[in-house]
Amino acid sequence: MAPKVAALVLILLAISGSQADVNPDEVASVIWKYFTELGSNAKDTVDQLQQTEISKQLNTLLKGNLQTVSAYAEDLQARLVPFAAEMQARLAQDSQRIKEQIRQELQQLQAKLAPYADEVHQQIGTNIRQLQAKMSPYAEELRSRVDHGAGELQRALEPYAAELRERLQDNAQSIQASLSPYADRLQQQIDGSVESLKERLSPMADELKAQVEQSVAELRRGLSPYAQEVQDGLNRQLESLTLQMERAAEELRTRLATSSEELRAQLSPLARELREAASGDAESLRQRLAPLAQQLEQRVGNTLEAFRQQAAPFGETFGQQLVQRLEELRGKLDTGAAGVEDHLELLEKEVREKVAAFLSTVPPPEN
């Protein structure tokens, strides 16, 4: 077994484990990531394949891992290894095939659309303006949700600063006894508020995907009359455009979730510092807590303002990405020349379809 494939299977086992349901999209994502990393480290891969000792070690690791998983996972692994290896062996051929297909279709499209160049330019320009008009309210809505969510979080944490200042008036033993539960409540409030913020922001990606689909459908209707004899080529370009735009929407979702988790990571040290203060001697407790009580509200405010500054512009950035994709499409239809990585979206789509088809042939686990 090739080391890279063995490592891939270990990751896939972590996804599937002994579950009855295996998510084809998750498996495909892992395989696609594996393929792209393989392509960017070709020399390293060849070197690793020549190191039989590493291969033996990974095979031993796999064998040990399989002792702890179900028979279903064993069967999946046994089927998946040759499947992944075969896909990897064919990847270069499939990539070249799709590249050539796109190149030929673009040349045919360019030749067919050349007599209507002005109309095509105007149609795509209209689509860009319509998309900008649609994206502007969404960008504002995202900015509003970020501001509102950050404001709610700040209001939820404000009482904790006031409570801490009040506690400093108690005797040291009372403060020390109540500080750990107080820190736990603060952490719970931070966690709950961040989860609420994520729930508020995540649907934006789905709403933007719906707008993307509508925009591409309008562009298809506008361009189809000029591409009657080369409709397949136009469909392929629009399919690639859709995949690019949907990926941008998923990246937006990921960026919002990542920013929210970073916010949690920046606020959580407040609770940890309070627990650490409570663990010291009682006599110097007030001295340790006084700076925290004074800084708590300000640190929360500064952290939330930094979050606002980071996350609020994501909507505008997303809109700019979509416009850039449309401009690139207009350039390709003008010149008939494909971009360097134009084939990757369609190649990834093909890989995902193959993975889904493969998993549908694996017998379900027995109860």
Coordinates of C-alpha atoms in Angstrom, one line a residue:
M1 CA 0.0 0.0 0.0
A2 CA 1.4 3.4 -0.9
P3 CA 2.1 5.5 2.2
K4 CA 0.0 8.4 1.1
V5 CA -3.0 6.1 0.4
A6 CA -2.5 4.4 3.8
A7 CA -2.5 7.8 5.5
L8 CA -5.6 8.7 3.6
V9 CA -7.4 5.6 4.7
L10 CA -6.6 6.4 8.4
I11 CA -8.2 9.8 7.9
L12 CA -11.2 8.3 6.2
L13 CA -11.6 5.8 9.0
A14 CA -11.7 8.7 11.4
I15 CA -14.6 10.1 9.4
S16 CA -16.5 6.8 9.0
G17 CA -15.5 4.8 12.0
S18 CA -18.2 2.3 12.8
Q19 CA -21.0 4.6 11.7
A20 CA -23.8 3.1 9.6
D21 CA -24.0 6.3 7.5
V22 CA -20.9 7.5 5.7
N23 CA -21.2 11.0 4.3
P24 CA -19.9 10.8 0.6
D25 CA -19.2 14.6 0.6
E26 CA -16.9 14.3 3.6
V27 CA -15.1 11.3 2.1
A28 CA -14.8 13.2 -1.2
S29 CA -13.4 16.2 0.5
V30 CA -10.7 14.2 2.2
I31 CA -9.8 12.4 -1.1
W32 CA -9.7 15.7 -3.0
K33 CA -7.5 17.3 -0.4
Y34 CA -5.2 14.3 -0.6
F35 CA -5.0 14.5 -4.3
T36 CA -4.2 18.2 -4.3
E37 CA -1.5 17.8 -1.7
L38 CA -0.1 14.9 -3.7
G39 CA 0.1 17.1 -6.8
S40 CA 1.9 19.8 -4.9
N41 CA 4.5 17.4 -3.4
A42 CA 5.1 15.0 -6.3
K43 CA 8.9 14.6 -5.6
D44 CA 8.3 14.0 -1.9
T45 CA 5.7 11.4 -2.8
V46 CA 8.1 9.5 -5.1
D47 CA 10.8 9.6 -2.4
Q48 CA 8.3 8.2 0.1
L49 CA 7.2 5.4 -2.2
Q50 CA 10.8 4.2 -2.3
Q51 CA 11.0 4.0 1.5
T52 CA 9.6 0.5 2.0
E53 CA 10.3 0.7 5.8
I54 CA 7.8 3.6 6.1
S55 CA 5.3 1.6 4.1
K56 CA 5.7 -1.3 6.5
Q57 CA 5.2 0.9 9.5
L58 CA 2.1 2.4 8.1
N59 CA 0.7 -1.0 7.3
T60 CA 1.3 -2.1 10.9
L61 CA -0.4 1.1 12.1
L62 CA -3.4 0.3 9.9
K63 CA -3.6 -3.2 11.2
G64 CA -3.5 -2.0 14.8
N65 CA -6.2 0.7 14.0
L66 CA -8.5 -1.9 12.5
Q67 CA -8.6 -3.9 15.7
T68 CA -10.6 -1.1 17.3
V69 CA -13.1 -0.5 14.5
S70 CA -16.1 -2.4 13.2
A71 CA -16.2 -5.0 10.5
Y72 CA -18.0 -2.5 8.3
A73 CA -15.0 -0.1 8.6
E74 CA -12.7 -3.0 7.7
D75 CA -14.7 -3.8 4.6
L76 CA -14.8 -0.1 3.7
Q77 CA -11.1 0.1 4.1
A78 CA -10.5 -3.0 2.0
R79 CA -12.5 -1.5 -0.8
L80 CA -11.3 2.0 -0.5
V81 CA -7.6 1.4 -0.8
P82 CA -7.7 0.1 -4.4
F83 CA -10.4 2.6 -5.3
A84 CA -8.3 5.6 -4.1
A85 CA -5.2 4.2 -5.7
E86 CA -6.9 3.7 -9.0
M87 CA -8.4 7.2 -8.9
Q88 CA -5.0 8.7 -8.1
A89 CA -3.4 6.7 -11.0
R90 CA -6.0 8.1 -13.4
L91 CA -6.0 11.6 -12.0
A92 CA -3.4 13.0 -14.4
Q93 CA -5.2 11.6 -17.4
D94 CA -8.6 12.9 -16.2
S95 CA -7.1 16.3 -15.6
Q96 CA -5.6 16.5 -19.0
R97 CA -8.8 15.2 -20.6
I98 CA -10.9 17.9 -18.9
K99 CA -8.3 20.6 -19.8
E100 CA -8.4 19.6 -23.4
Q101 CA -12.2 19.5 -23.4
I102 CA -12.4 23.0 -21.9
R103 CA -9.9 24.3 -24.4
Q104 CA -11.8 23.0 -27.4
E105 CA -15.2 24.1 -26.1
L106 CA -13.9 27.6 -25.3
Q107 CA -12.4 28.0 -28.8
Q108 CA -15.7 26.9 -30.3
L109 CA -17.6 29.2 -28.0
Q110 CA -15.4 32.2 -28.8
A111 CA -15.8 31.6 -32.6
K112 CA -19.6 31.2 -32.2
L113 CA -20.0 34.3 -30.0
A114 CA -17.6 36.5 -31.9
P115 CA -20.3 38.0 -34.2
Y116 CA -22.3 38.9 -31.1
A117 CA -19.3 40.2 -29.1
D118 CA -21.1 43.5 -28.2
E119 CA -24.3 41.8 -27.1
V120 CA -22.3 39.2 -25.0
H121 CA -20.3 42.0 -23.4
Q122 CA -23.5 43.9 -22.7
Q123 CA -25.3 40.8 -21.3
I124 CA -22.4 40.0 -18.9
G125 CA -22.1 43.7 -17.9
T126 CA -25.8 43.7 -17.1
N127 CA -25.4 40.6 -15.1
I128 CA -22.5 42.1 -13.1
R129 CA -24.5 45.2 -12.3
Q130 CA -27.5 43.2 -11.3
L131 CA -25.3 41.0 -9.1
Q132 CA -23.7 44.0 -7.5
A133 CA -27.2 45.4 -6.8
K134 CA -28.3 42.2 -5.2
M135 CA -25.1 41.7 -3.2
S136 CA -25.1 45.2 -1.7
P137 CA -28.1 44.5 0.6
Y138 CA -26.6 41.2 1.7
A139 CA -23.3 42.8 2.5
E140 CA -25.2 45.3 4.6
E141 CA -27.2 42.6 6.3
L142 CA -24.1 40.6 7.1
R143 CA -22.5 43.8 8.6
S144 CA -25.7 44.4 10.6
R145 CA -25.8 40.8 11.9
V146 CA -22.1 41.0 13.0
D147 CA -22.8 44.3 14.8
H148 CA -26.0 43.1 16.4
G149 CA -24.4 39.8 17.5
A150 CA -21.3 41.5 18.9
G151 CA -23.6 44.0 20.7
E152 CA -25.7 41.2 22.2
L153 CA -22.5 39.5 23.4
Q154 CA -21.2 42.6 25.0
R155 CA -24.5 43.3 26.8
A156 CA -24.6 39.7 28.0
L157 CA -21.1 40.0 29.5
E158 CA -21.5 43.5 31.0
P159 CA -23.2 42.3 34.2
Y160 CA -20.2 40.1 34.9
A161 CA -17.9 43.0 35.2
A162 CA -20.2 44.8 37.6
E163 CA -20.6 41.6 39.6
L164 CA -16.9 41.2 39.9
R165 CA -16.4 44.8 41.1
E166 CA -19.1 44.2 43.8
R167 CA -17.5 40.9 44.9
L168 CA -14.3 42.8 45.7
Q169 CA -16.2 44.4 48.6
D170 CA -16.7 41.0 50.3
N171 CA -14.2 39.4 52.6
A172 CA -11.3 37.4 51.0
Q173 CA -12.7 34.0 52.0
S174 CA -16.1 34.7 50.5
I175 CA -14.5 36.0 47.3
Q176 CA -12.3 33.0 46.9
A177 CA -15.2 30.6 47.5
S178 CA -17.4 32.2 44.9
L179 CA -14.8 33.0 42.2
S180 CA -14.6 29.6 40.6
P181 CA -18.4 29.2 40.1
Y182 CA -18.4 32.8 38.8
A183 CA -15.6 32.0 36.3
D184 CA -17.6 28.9 35.2
R185 CA -20.7 31.0 34.6
L186 CA -18.7 33.5 32.6
Q187 CA -17.2 30.8 30.4
Q188 CA -20.7 29.3 29.9
Q189 CA -22.0 32.8 28.9
I190 CA -19.1 33.2 26.4
D191 CA -19.7 29.8 24.9
G192 CA -23.4 30.3 24.6
S193 CA -23.1 33.8 23.1
V194 CA -20.6 32.7 20.6
E195 CA -22.8 29.7 19.5
S196 CA -25.7 32.1 19.1
L197 CA -23.5 34.4 17.0
K198 CA -22.5 31.5 14.7
E199 CA -26.1 30.5 14.3
R200 CA -27.0 34.0 13.4
L201 CA -24.2 34.3 10.7
S202 CA -24.1 30.9 9.2
P203 CA -27.4 31.1 7.2
M204 CA -26.0 34.0 5.2
A205 CA -23.9 31.6 3.1
D206 CA -27.0 29.6 2.1
E207 CA -28.8 32.8 1.2
L208 CA -25.9 34.0 -0.9
K209 CA -25.7 30.6 -2.6
A210 CA -29.4 31.0 -3.7
Q211 CA -28.6 34.4 -5.1
V212 CA -25.6 32.9 -7.0
E213 CA -27.8 30.2 -8.6
Q214 CA -30.4 32.9 -9.6
S215 CA -27.6 35.1 -11.1
V216 CA -26.1 32.2 -13.1
A217 CA -29.6 31.2 -14.4
E218 CA -30.2 34.7 -15.6
L219 CA -26.8 34.8 -17.3
R220 CA -27.6 31.4 -19.0
R221 CA -30.9 32.8 -20.3
G222 CA -29.2 35.9 -21.6
L223 CA -26.3 34.1 -23.4
S224 CA -28.1 30.9 -24.7
P225 CA -29.6 32.6 -27.8
Y226 CA -26.1 33.4 -29.0
A227 CA -24.7 29.9 -28.3
Q228 CA -27.3 27.6 -29.8
E229 CA -24.8 25.2 -31.5
V230 CA -22.3 25.2 -28.6
Q231 CA -24.7 25.0 -25.7
D232 CA -22.7 22.2 -24.0
G233 CA -19.6 24.4 -23.9
L234 CA -21.5 27.3 -22.5
N235 CA -23.1 25.0 -19.9
R236 CA -19.7 23.8 -18.9
Q237 CA -18.4 27.3 -18.4
L238 CA -21.5 28.3 -16.4
E239 CA -21.2 25.1 -14.3
S240 CA -17.6 26.0 -13.5
L241 CA -18.7 29.6 -12.7
T242 CA -21.3 28.2 -10.3
L243 CA -18.9 25.9 -8.6
Q244 CA -16.4 28.8 -8.1
M245 CA -19.1 31.0 -6.7
E246 CA -20.5 28.3 -4.4
R247 CA -17.0 27.7 -3.1
A248 CA -16.7 31.4 -2.4
A249 CA -19.9 31.2 -0.4
E250 CA -18.6 28.2 1.6
E251 CA -15.3 30.0 2.2
L252 CA -17.5 32.9 3.6
R253 CA -19.2 30.5 5.9
T254 CA -15.9 29.1 7.1
R255 CA -14.4 32.6 7.6
L256 CA -17.4 33.6 9.7
A257 CA -17.2 30.4 11.8
T258 CA -13.4 30.8 12.2
S259 CA -13.7 34.4 13.3
S260 CA -16.4 33.4 15.8
E261 CA -14.2 30.7 17.2
E262 CA -11.3 33.2 17.4
L263 CA -13.6 35.5 19.4
R264 CA -14.3 32.6 21.8
A265 CA -10.5 31.9 22.1
Q266 CA -9.8 35.6 22.9
L267 CA -12.5 35.9 25.5
S268 CA -12.0 32.6 27.3
P269 CA -8.7 33.6 28.9
L270 CA -10.8 36.0 31.1
A271 CA -12.4 33.0 32.8
R272 CA -9.1 31.2 33.1
E273 CA -7.4 34.2 34.7
L274 CA -10.2 34.4 37.3
R275 CA -9.7 30.7 38.1
E276 CA -6.0 31.2 38.5
A277 CA -6.5 34.2 40.7
A278 CA -8.8 32.1 43.0
S279 CA -6.2 29.4 43.4
G280 CA -3.7 31.8 45.1
D281 CA -3.6 32.8 48.8
A282 CA -6.6 34.6 50.2
E283 CA -4.6 37.6 51.5
S284 CA -3.5 38.9 48.2
L285 CA -6.7 38.0 46.3
R286 CA -8.0 41.5 46.1
Q287 CA -4.7 42.7 44.8
R288 CA -4.8 40.1 42.0
L289 CA -8.4 40.7 41.2
A290 CA -8.5 44.5 41.1
P291 CA -6.8 44.8 37.7
L292 CA -9.1 42.1 36.3
A293 CA -12.2 43.9 37.6
Q294 CA -11.1 47.2 36.1
Q295 CA -10.0 45.7 32.7
L296 CA -12.8 43.1 32.2
E297 CA -15.2 45.4 30.5
Q298 CA -12.6 47.1 28.4
R299 CA -11.0 43.9 27.3
V300 CA -14.4 42.5 26.2
G301 CA -15.1 45.8 24.3
N302 CA -11.8 45.8 22.6
T303 CA -12.1 42.1 21.6
L304 CA -15.6 42.6 20.2
E305 CA -14.6 45.7 18.3
A306 CA -11.7 43.8 16.7
F307 CA -14.2 41.1 15.7
R308 CA -16.5 43.7 14.1
Q309 CA -13.6 45.1 12.1
Q310 CA -12.6 41.7 10.9
A311 CA -15.9 40.1 10.1
A312 CA -18.1 43.0 9.0
P313 CA -16.4 43.5 5.5
F314 CA -16.7 39.8 4.6
G315 CA -19.9 40.5 2.6
E316 CA -18.3 43.2 0.5
T317 CA -15.3 40.9 -0.2
F318 CA -17.6 38.1 -1.3
G319 CA -19.4 40.4 -3.7
Q320 CA -16.1 41.5 -5.2
Q321 CA -15.1 37.8 -5.7
L322 CA -18.3 37.1 -7.6
V323 CA -17.8 40.2 -9.9
Q324 CA -14.2 39.1 -10.5
R325 CA -15.4 35.6 -11.6
L326 CA -17.8 37.2 -14.1
E327 CA -15.1 39.4 -15.4
E328 CA -12.9 36.4 -15.9
L329 CA -15.7 34.6 -17.8
R330 CA -16.1 37.6 -20.1
G331 CA -12.4 37.6 -20.8
K332 CA -12.4 33.8 -21.6
L333 CA -15.4 34.2 -24.0
D334 CA -13.5 37.1 -25.6
T335 CA -10.2 35.3 -26.2
G336 CA -11.2 31.6 -26.2
A337 CA -8.3 31.0 -23.7
A338 CA -8.9 29.0 -20.5
G339 CA -7.4 30.0 -17.2
V340 CA -4.5 27.9 -15.7
E341 CA -6.8 26.2 -13.1
D342 CA -10.1 26.3 -14.9
H343 CA -10.3 22.6 -15.0
L344 CA -10.0 22.1 -11.2
E345 CA -13.6 22.8 -10.3
L346 CA -14.9 20.3 -12.9
L347 CA -12.2 17.8 -12.0
E348 CA -13.2 18.0 -8.3
K349 CA -16.9 17.6 -9.2
E350 CA -16.0 14.5 -11.2
V351 CA -14.0 13.1 -8.2
R352 CA -17.0 13.8 -5.9
E353 CA -19.4 12.0 -8.3
K354 CA -17.1 9.0 -8.5
V355 CA -16.8 8.8 -4.7
A356 CA -20.5 9.0 -4.2
A357 CA -21.0 6.3 -6.9
F358 CA -18.4 4.1 -5.2
L359 CA -19.9 4.4 -1.7
S360 CA -23.3 3.5 -3.1
T361 CA -21.9 0.1 -4.0
V362 CA -20.5 -0.7 -0.5
P363 CA -23.0 -2.9 1.3
P364 CA -24.5 -1.3 4.4
P365 CA -23.3 -2.5 7.8
E366 CA -25.2 -5.4 9.4
N367 CA -27.1 -4.6 12.6

